[in-house]
Coordinates of N, CA and C in Angstrom, one line a residue:
M1 N 0.9 -1.2 0.0 CA 0.0 0.0 0.0 C 0.9 1.2 0.0
S2 N 0.5 2.3 -0.7 CA 1.3 3.5 -0.8 C 1.1 4.3 0.4
T3 N 2.0 5.2 0.7 CA 2.0 6.1 1.8 C 0.8 7.0 1.8
R4 N 0.4 7.5 0.6 CA -0.7 8.4 0.4 C -2.0 7.8 0.7
S5 N -2.2 6.5 0.3 CA -3.5 5.8 0.6 C -3.7 5.4 2.0
A6 N -2.6 5.2 2.8 CA -2.6 4.9 4.2 C -3.0 6.0 5.1
R7 N -2.7 7.3 4.6 CA -3.0 8.4 5.5 C -4.5 8.6 5.7
P8 N -5.3 8.5 4.7 CA -6.8 8.7 5.0 C -7.3 7.6 5.9
E9 N -6.8 6.4 5.8 CA -7.3 5.3 6.7 C -6.9 5.6 8.1
R10 N -5.6 6.1 8.4 CA -5.2 6.4 9.7 C -6.1 7.6 10.3
R11 N -6.4 8.5 9.4 CA -7.2 9.6 9.9 C -8.6 9.1 10.3
A12 N -9.2 8.2 9.5 CA -10.5 7.7 9.9 C -10.5 6.9 11.2
R13 N -9.4 6.1 11.4 CA -9.3 5.4 12.7 C -9.2 6.4 13.8
G14 N -8.4 7.4 13.6 CA -8.3 8.4 14.7 C -9.6 9.1 15.0
A15 N -10.4 9.4 14.0 CA -11.7 10.1 14.2 C -12.6 9.2 15.0
R16 N -12.6 7.8 14.7 CA -13.5 6.9 15.4 C -13.0 6.8 16.9
A17 N -11.8 6.8 17.1 CA -11.3 6.7 18.5 C -11.7 7.9 19.3
V18 N -11.6 9.1 18.7 CA -12.0 10.3 19.4 C -13.5 10.3 19.7
A19 N -14.3 9.8 18.7 CA -15.7 9.7 18.9 C -16.1 8.8 20.1
L20 N -15.4 7.6 20.1 CA -15.6 6.7 21.2 C -15.3 7.3 22.6
A21 N -14.2 8.0 22.6 CA -13.7 8.6 23.8 C -14.7 9.6 24.3
M22 N -15.2 10.4 23.4 CA -16.2 11.4 23.8 C -17.5 10.8 24.3
A23 N -17.9 9.7 23.6 CA -19.1 9.0 24.1 C -19.0 8.5 25.5
A24 N -17.8 7.9 25.7 CA -17.5 7.3 27.1 C -17.6 8.4 28.1
A25 N -17.0 9.6 27.8 CA -17.0 10.7 28.7 C -18.4 11.2 29.0
L26 N -19.2 11.3 27.9 CA -20.6 11.8 28.1 C -21.4 10.8 29.0
A27 N -21.2 9.5 28.8 CA -21.9 8.5 29.6 C -21.5 8.6 31.0
G28 N -20.2 8.8 31.3 CA -19.7 8.9 32.7 C -20.3 10.2 33.3
A29 N -20.4 11.3 32.6 CA -21.0 12.5 33.2 C -22.5 12.3 33.5
A30 N -23.2 11.5 32.6 CA -24.6 11.3 32.9 C -24.8 10.5 34.2
L31 N -23.9 9.5 34.4 CA -24.0 8.6 35.6 C -23.8 9.5 36.8
V32 N -22.7 10.4 36.8 CA -22.4 11.2 37.9 C -23.6 12.1 38.2
S33 N -24.2 12.7 37.1 CA -25.3 13.6 37.3 C -26.5 12.9 38.0
C34 N -26.8 11.6 37.5 CA -27.9 10.9 38.1 C -27.7 10.6 39.6
G35 N -26.4 10.3 39.9 CA -26.1 9.9 41.3 C -26.1 11.1 42.2
S36 N -25.9 12.3 41.7 CA -25.8 13.5 42.5 C -27.1 14.3 42.6
D37 N -28.2 13.8 41.9 CA -29.5 14.5 41.9 C -30.1 14.6 43.3
S38 N -29.9 13.6 44.2 CA -30.5 13.7 45.5 C -29.5 14.2 46.5
G39 N -28.5 14.9 46.1 CA -27.6 15.5 47.0 C -26.5 14.6 47.5
G40 N -26.2 13.5 46.6 CA -25.2 12.6 47.0 C -25.6 11.4 47.8
D41 N -26.9 11.4 48.2 CA -27.4 10.2 49.0 C -27.8 9.1 48.1
S42 N -27.8 7.9 48.6 CA -28.2 6.7 47.8 C -29.7 6.7 47.7
P43 N -30.2 6.1 46.6 CA -31.7 6.1 46.4 C -32.4 5.5 47.6
A44 N -33.6 6.2 48.0 CA -34.4 5.7 49.2 C -35.0 4.4 48.9
T45 N -35.1 3.5 49.9 CA -35.7 2.2 49.8 C -37.0 2.2 50.6
P46 N -38.0 1.5 50.1 CA -39.3 1.4 50.8 C -39.1 0.9 52.3
T47 N -39.9 1.5 53.2 CA -39.8 1.0 54.6 C -41.2 0.6 55.0
A48 N -41.3 -0.3 56.0 CA -42.6 -0.7 56.5 C -43.3 0.4 57.3
P49 N -44.6 0.5 57.2 CA -45.3 1.6 57.9 C -45.2 1.4 59.4
D50 N -45.1 2.5 60.1 CA -45.0 2.5 61.6 C -46.4 2.3 62.2
T51 N -46.7 1.0 62.5 CA -48.0 0.7 63.0 C -48.3 1.3 64.4
A52 N -47.3 1.7 65.1 CA -47.5 2.3 66.4 C -48.2 3.7 66.3
S53 N -48.1 4.3 65.1 CA -48.8 5.6 64.9 C -50.2 5.4 64.4
F54 N -50.7 4.2 64.1 CA -52.0 4.0 63.6 C -53.1 4.3 64.7
S55 N -54.3 4.9 64.2 CA -55.4 5.1 65.1 C -56.4 4.1 64.8
G56 N -57.4 3.9 65.7 CA -58.5 2.9 65.5 C -58.3 1.7 66.5
N57 N -59.2 0.7 66.3 CA -59.2 -0.4 67.2 C -59.0 -1.7 66.4
T58 N -58.5 -2.6 67.1 CA -58.3 -4.0 66.6 C -59.7 -4.7 66.6
P59 N -59.8 -5.7 65.7 CA -61.1 -6.5 65.7 C -61.5 -6.9 67.1
S60 N -60.6 -7.4 67.9 CA -61.0 -7.9 69.3 C -61.5 -6.7 70.1
A61 N -61.0 -5.5 70.0 CA -61.4 -4.4 70.8 C -62.8 -4.0 70.3
L62 N -63.1 -4.0 69.0 CA -64.4 -3.7 68.5 C -65.4 -4.7 69.0
E63 N -65.1 -6.0 69.0 CA -66.0 -7.0 69.5 C -66.3 -6.8 71.0
S64 N -65.3 -6.4 71.7 CA -65.5 -6.1 73.2 C -66.5 -4.9 73.4
K65 N -66.3 -3.9 72.6 CA -67.1 -2.7 72.7 C -68.6 -3.1 72.3
A66 N -68.8 -3.9 71.2 CA -70.1 -4.3 70.8 C -70.8 -5.1 71.9
A67 N -70.1 -6.0 72.5 CA -70.7 -6.8 73.6 C -71.1 -5.9 74.7
S68 N -70.2 -4.9 75.0 CA -70.5 -4.0 76.1 C -71.8 -3.2 75.8
A69 N -71.9 -2.8 74.6 CA -73.0 -2.0 74.2 C -74.3 -2.8 74.3
I70 N -74.3 -4.0 73.8 CA -75.4 -4.9 73.9 C -75.9 -5.1 75.4
A71 N -74.9 -5.4 76.2 CA -75.2 -5.6 77.6 C -75.8 -4.4 78.3
S72 N -75.3 -3.2 77.9 CA -75.8 -2.0 78.4 C -77.2 -1.7 78.0
A73 N -77.5 -2.1 76.7 CA -78.9 -1.9 76.2 C -79.9 -2.8 76.9
R74 N -79.4 -4.1 77.1 CA -80.3 -5.0 77.8 C -80.5 -4.6 79.3
A75 N -79.5 -4.1 79.9 CA -79.7 -3.6 81.3 C -80.6 -2.4 81.3
A76 N -80.5 -1.5 80.3 CA -81.4 -0.4 80.3 C -82.9 -0.8 80.1
S77 N -83.1 -1.8 79.2 CA -84.4 -2.3 78.9 C -85.0 -3.0 80.2
S78 N -84.2 -3.8 80.9 CA -84.6 -4.4 82.1 C -85.0 -3.4 83.2
A79 N -84.1 -2.3 83.3 CA -84.4 -1.3 84.2 C -85.7 -0.5 84.0
A80 N -85.9 -0.3 82.6 CA -87.2 0.4 82.3 C -88.4 -0.4 82.6
A81 N -88.3 -1.8 82.3 CA -89.4 -2.6 82.7 C -89.7 -2.7 84.2
A82 N -88.6 -2.8 84.9 CA -88.7 -2.8 86.4 C -89.3 -1.5 86.9
S83 N -88.9 -0.4 86.3 CA -89.4 0.9 86.8 C -90.9 1.0 86.5
A84 N -91.3 0.5 85.3 CA -92.7 0.6 84.9 C -93.6 -0.3 85.8
S85 N -93.1 -1.5 86.1 CA -93.8 -2.4 87.0 C -93.9 -1.8 88.4
A86 N -92.8 -1.1 88.9 CA -92.9 -0.5 90.2 C -93.8 0.6 90.3
A87 N -93.8 1.4 89.2 CA -94.8 2.6 89.1 C -96.2 2.1 89.1
A88 N -96.5 1.0 88.4 CA -97.8 0.5 88.3 C -98.3 0.0 89.7
S89 N -97.3 -0.7 90.4 CA -97.7 -1.2 91.7 C -98.0 0.0 92.7
S90 N -97.2 1.0 92.5 CA -97.3 2.2 93.4 C -98.7 2.9 93.1
F91 N -99.0 3.0 91.8 CA -100.3 3.6 91.5 C -101.5 2.8 92.0
E92 N -101.4 1.5 91.7 CA -102.4 0.6 92.1 C -102.6 0.5 93.7
A93 N -101.5 0.8 94.4 CA -101.6 0.8 95.8 C -102.4 1.9 96.3
S94 N -102.6 3.0 95.5 CA -103.4 4.1 95.9 C -104.9 3.8 95.7
V95 N -105.2 2.7 95.0 CA -106.6 2.3 94.8 C -107.0 1.4 96.0
S96 N -108.2 1.5 96.3 CA -108.7 0.7 97.5 C -108.5 -0.8 97.4
A97 N -108.2 -1.4 98.5 CA -108.1 -2.9 98.5 C -109.3 -3.6 98.0
E98 N -110.4 -3.0 98.1 CA -111.7 -3.6 97.7 C -111.7 -3.7 96.2
V99 N -111.2 -2.6 95.5 CA -111.2 -2.6 94.0 C -110.2 -3.7 93.5
E100 N -109.1 -3.8 94.2 CA -108.1 -4.8 93.8 C -108.6 -6.2 93.9
R101 N -109.4 -6.4 95.0 CA -110.0 -7.7 95.2 C -111.0 -8.0 94.1
A102 N -111.8 -7.0 93.7 CA -112.7 -7.1 92.6 C -112.0 -7.5 91.3
N103 N -110.8 -6.9 91.1 CA -110.1 -7.2 89.9 C -109.7 -8.7 89.8
R104 N -109.2 -9.2 91.0 CA -108.9 -10.6 91.0 C -110.1 -11.5 90.8
A105 N -111.2 -11.1 91.4 CA -112.5 -11.8 91.2 C -112.9 -11.8 89.7
A106 N -112.6 -10.7 89.0 CA -112.9 -10.6 87.6 C -112.1 -11.6 86.8
K107 N -110.9 -11.7 87.1 CA -110.0 -12.7 86.4 C -110.5 -14.1 86.6
N108 N -110.9 -14.4 87.8 CA -111.5 -15.8 88.0 C -112.8 -16.0 87.3
A109 N -113.6 -14.9 87.2 CA -114.9 -15.0 86.6 C -114.8 -15.2 85.1
L110 N -113.7 -14.7 84.5 CA -113.6 -14.8 83.0 C -112.8 -16.1 82.6
K111 N -112.4 -16.8 83.6 CA -111.5 -18.0 83.3 C -112.2 -19.0 82.3
D112 N -113.5 -19.2 82.5 CA -114.2 -20.2 81.7 C -115.2 -19.6 80.7
V113 N -115.1 -18.3 80.5 CA -116.0 -17.6 79.5 C -115.5 -17.8 78.1
Q114 N -116.5 -18.3 77.3 CA -116.2 -18.5 75.9 C -116.6 -17.3 75.1
G115 N -115.9 -16.9 74.0 CA -116.2 -15.8 73.2 C -115.9 -14.5 74.0
R116 N -116.7 -13.4 73.7 CA -116.4 -12.1 74.2 C -117.3 -11.8 75.4
G117 N -118.1 -12.7 75.9 CA -118.9 -12.4 77.0 C -120.3 -11.8 76.7
N118 N -121.1 -11.6 77.7 CA -122.5 -11.2 77.5 C -122.7 -9.7 77.9
A119 N -121.6 -9.0 78.1 CA -121.8 -7.6 78.6 C -121.0 -6.5 77.9
L120 N -120.6 -6.8 76.7 CA -119.8 -5.8 76.0 C -120.6 -4.5 75.8
S121 N -121.9 -4.6 75.6 CA -122.7 -3.3 75.4 C -122.8 -2.5 76.7
E122 N -122.4 -3.0 77.8 CA -122.5 -2.3 79.1 C -121.1 -1.8 79.5
V123 N -120.1 -1.9 78.7 CA -118.7 -1.5 79.0 C -118.1 -0.6 77.9
A124 N -117.4 0.4 78.4 CA -116.7 1.3 77.4 C -115.4 1.7 78.0
M125 N -114.4 2.1 77.2 CA -113.1 2.5 77.7 C -112.7 3.9 77.2
T126 N -112.0 4.6 78.1 CA -111.4 5.9 77.7 C -110.0 6.0 78.3
G127 N -109.2 6.7 77.6 CA -107.8 6.8 78.0 C -107.7 7.7 79.2
K128 N -106.6 7.5 80.0 CA -106.4 8.3 81.2 C -105.1 9.0 81.1
A129 N -105.1 10.3 81.5 CA -103.8 11.1 81.3 C -102.7 10.5 82.0
R130 N -101.5 10.4 81.3 CA -100.3 9.8 81.8 C -99.8 10.6 83.0
A131 N -100.1 11.8 83.0 CA -99.6 12.7 84.1 C -100.1 12.2 85.5
S132 N -101.3 11.5 85.5 CA -101.9 11.1 86.7 C -101.5 9.6 87.0
T133 N -100.7 9.0 86.1 CA -100.4 7.6 86.3 C -98.9 7.4 86.3
D134 N -98.1 8.4 86.6 CA -96.6 8.3 86.6 C -96.1 7.9 85.2
G135 N -96.8 8.3 84.1 CA -96.4 8.1 82.8 C -96.8 6.8 82.2
L136 N -97.5 6.0 82.9 CA -97.9 4.6 82.5 C -99.2 4.7 81.6
L137 N -99.4 3.7 80.7 CA -100.6 3.6 79.9 C -101.7 3.0 80.8
A138 N -102.8 3.8 80.9 CA -103.9 3.3 81.7 C -105.2 3.7 81.0
V139 N -106.2 2.9 81.1 CA -107.5 3.2 80.6 C -108.6 3.1 81.7
V140 N -109.6 4.0 81.6 CA -110.7 3.9 82.5 C -111.8 3.0 81.9
V141 N -112.2 2.0 82.6 CA -113.2 1.1 82.1 C -114.5 1.4 82.7
S142 N -115.4 2.0 81.9 CA -116.7 2.4 82.5 C -117.7 1.2 82.3
I143 N -118.2 0.7 83.5 CA -119.1 -0.4 83.5 C -120.5 0.1 84.0
T144 N -121.5 0.0 83.3 CA -122.8 0.5 83.7 C -123.8 -0.7 83.7
N145 N -124.5 -0.9 84.8 CA -125.5 -2.0 84.9 C -126.7 -1.5 84.2
K146 N -127.0 -2.1 83.0 CA -128.2 -1.7 82.3 C -129.4 -2.7 82.5
T147 N -129.2 -3.6 83.5 CA -130.3 -4.5 83.8 C -131.2 -4.0 84.9
D148 N -132.2 -4.7 85.2 CA -133.1 -4.3 86.3 C -132.9 -5.0 87.6
H149 N -131.7 -5.5 87.8 CA -131.3 -6.2 89.0 C -129.8 -6.0 89.3
K150 N -129.4 -6.3 90.5 CA -128.0 -6.2 90.8 C -127.2 -7.1 90.0
A151 N -125.9 -6.7 89.6 CA -125.1 -7.6 88.9 C -123.6 -7.3 89.1
S152 N -122.8 -8.3 88.9 CA -121.3 -8.1 89.0 C -120.7 -8.2 87.6
Y153 N -119.6 -7.6 87.4 CA -119.0 -7.6 86.0 C -117.5 -7.9 86.1
A154 N -117.1 -8.6 85.0 CA -115.7 -8.9 84.8 C -115.3 -8.5 83.4
V155 N -114.1 -7.8 83.4 CA -113.7 -7.2 82.1 C -112.2 -7.6 81.8
Q156 N -111.9 -8.0 80.6 CA -110.5 -8.3 80.2 C -110.1 -7.2 79.2
V157 N -108.9 -6.6 79.5 CA -108.3 -5.6 78.6 C -106.9 -6.1 78.2
D158 N -106.7 -6.2 76.9 CA -105.4 -6.6 76.3 C -104.7 -5.3 75.8
F159 N -103.3 -5.3 76.0 CA -102.5 -4.2 75.4 C -101.7 -4.8 74.3
L160 N -101.9 -4.2 73.1 CA -101.3 -4.7 71.9 C -100.1 -3.9 71.4
D161 N -99.2 -4.5 70.7 CA -98.1 -3.8 70.1 C -98.4 -3.3 68.7
S162 N -97.5 -2.7 68.0 CA -97.8 -2.2 66.7 C -98.2 -3.2 65.7
A163 N -97.8 -4.5 65.9 CA -98.2 -5.6 65.0 C -99.5 -6.2 65.4
G164 N -100.2 -5.7 66.4 CA -101.4 -6.3 66.9 C -101.3 -7.5 67.8
K165 N -100.1 -7.7 68.3 CA -99.8 -8.9 69.1 C -100.1 -8.5 70.6
T166 N -100.7 -9.3 71.3 CA -101.0 -9.1 72.8 C -99.7 -9.3 73.6
V167 N -99.3 -8.2 74.2 CA -98.1 -8.3 75.1 C -98.4 -8.3 76.6
E168 N -99.7 -7.9 76.9 CA -100.0 -7.9 78.3 C -101.6 -7.9 78.4
T169 N -102.0 -8.6 79.4 CA -103.5 -8.7 79.7 C -103.8 -8.3 81.1
R170 N -104.8 -7.4 81.3 CA -105.2 -7.0 82.6 C -106.7 -7.2 82.8
Y171 N -107.1 -7.4 84.1 CA -108.5 -7.6 84.4 C -109.0 -6.6 85.4
V172 N -110.2 -6.1 85.2 CA -110.8 -5.2 86.1 C -112.3 -5.7 86.3
G173 N -112.9 -5.3 87.4 CA -114.3 -5.7 87.6 C -115.0 -4.8 88.6
A174 N -116.3 -5.0 88.7 CA -117.1 -4.3 89.6 C -118.2 -5.3 90.2
E175 N -118.5 -5.2 91.5 CA -119.4 -6.2 92.1 C -120.6 -5.5 92.6
N176 N -121.7 -6.3 92.5 CA -123.0 -5.8 93.1 C -123.4 -4.4 92.7
L177 N -123.3 -4.1 91.4 CA -123.8 -2.8 90.9 C -125.4 -2.9 90.9
A178 N -126.0 -1.8 91.4 CA -127.4 -1.7 91.4 C -127.8 -1.3 89.9
P179 N -129.1 -1.6 89.6 CA -129.6 -1.2 88.2 C -129.3 0.3 88.0
G180 N -128.6 0.6 86.8 CA -128.3 1.9 86.4 C -127.0 2.5 87.1
E181 N -126.4 1.7 88.0 CA -125.2 2.2 88.7 C -124.0 2.0 87.7
R182 N -123.0 2.8 87.9 CA -121.8 2.8 87.1 C -120.6 2.7 87.9
A183 N -119.6 1.9 87.5 CA -118.3 1.8 88.2 C -117.2 2.1 87.1
Q184 N -116.1 2.6 87.6 CA -115.0 3.0 86.6 C -113.6 2.5 87.1
P185 N -113.4 1.2 87.1 CA -112.1 0.7 87.5 C -111.1 1.1 86.4
I186 N -109.8 1.0 86.7 CA -108.7 1.4 85.8 C -107.8 0.2 85.5
A187 N -107.6 0.0 84.2 CA -106.7 -1.1 83.7 C -105.4 -0.4 83.4
I188 N -104.3 -0.8 84.1 CA -103.0 -0.2 84.0 C -102.0 -1.2 83.4
S189 N -101.3 -0.7 82.3 CA -100.2 -1.6 81.8 C -99.0 -1.4 82.6
R190 N -98.3 -2.5 82.8 CA -97.0 -2.5 83.6 C -95.8 -2.4 82.6
K191 N -96.0 -2.3 81.4 CA -94.9 -2.2 80.4 C -94.4 -0.8 80.3
P192 N -93.1 -0.6 79.9 CA -92.5 0.7 79.7 C -93.3 1.6 78.8
P193 N -93.2 2.9 78.8 CA -94.0 3.8 77.9 C -93.7 3.6 76.5
K194 N -92.5 3.1 76.2 CA -92.0 2.8 74.8 C -91.7 1.4 74.6
P195 N -92.1 0.7 73.6 CA -92.9 1.2 72.5 C -94.4 1.4 73.0
V196 N -95.1 2.2 72.3 CA -96.5 2.6 72.7 C -97.4 1.4 72.4
L197 N -98.2 1.0 73.4 CA -99.2 -0.1 73.2 C -100.6 0.5 73.0
T198 N -101.5 -0.4 72.5 CA -102.8 0.0 72.3 C -103.8 -0.9 73.1
P199 N -104.6 -0.3 73.9 CA -105.6 -1.1 74.7 C -106.7 -1.6 73.9
K200 N -107.2 -2.8 74.2 CA -108.3 -3.4 73.5 C -109.2 -4.1 74.5
L201 N -110.5 -3.8 74.3 CA -111.5 -4.4 75.2 C -111.8 -5.8 74.6
V202 N -111.4 -6.9 75.3 CA -111.5 -8.2 74.8 C -112.8 -9.0 75.2
K203 N -113.0 -8.9 76.5 CA -114.2 -9.6 77.1 C -114.9 -8.8 78.2
A204 N -116.2 -9.0 78.3 CA -116.9 -8.3 79.4 C -118.1 -9.3 79.7
Q205 N -118.0 -9.7 80.9 CA -119.0 -10.7 81.4 C -119.8 -10.2 82.6
R206 N -121.1 -10.4 82.5 CA -122.0 -10.0 83.6 C -122.3 -11.3 84.3
Y207 N -122.2 -11.3 85.7 CA -122.5 -12.6 86.4 C -123.1 -12.3 87.7

């Protein structure tokens, strides 16, 4: 090969070497730049959350709270029922012993009565103000002897819930009413004021 033809080849090789060197230098600069973007620190690695800073309750704690709430609700319901029963007893205690005895007699008199009895037309009911009964549900049962001879009466009053189911039964009565005479015993529910119950005249028997 002649000296003149070798010179262009040497120049081409030199140019390629320079280009490779520049590329290597640029790549190195890029790596240094990437490594120094975060101020020289190494890239951050994921860490597990600090569970100590979490708020809320564990499932076992929630179950314990739920059980406590249920027990508290049951206790409140029992307390309300006991309070209503005590109030009813207190109110009834203000009624004469003779009236209470007549009520027990009414229950016995209705024990074997079939159907609704023979004296529904002689009995009516009206509500009584809760302010006079310590907040309890009570009804005045008006019994009028419409016959021409003395008679005794037995009346059954049921207290129904919103579904029409009987949740309580009370008995009242009047004894030896003269013709045209009227008695007004009171039937009192021993249930708490809530839920609201509805009184229903179920039986009335003259005997």
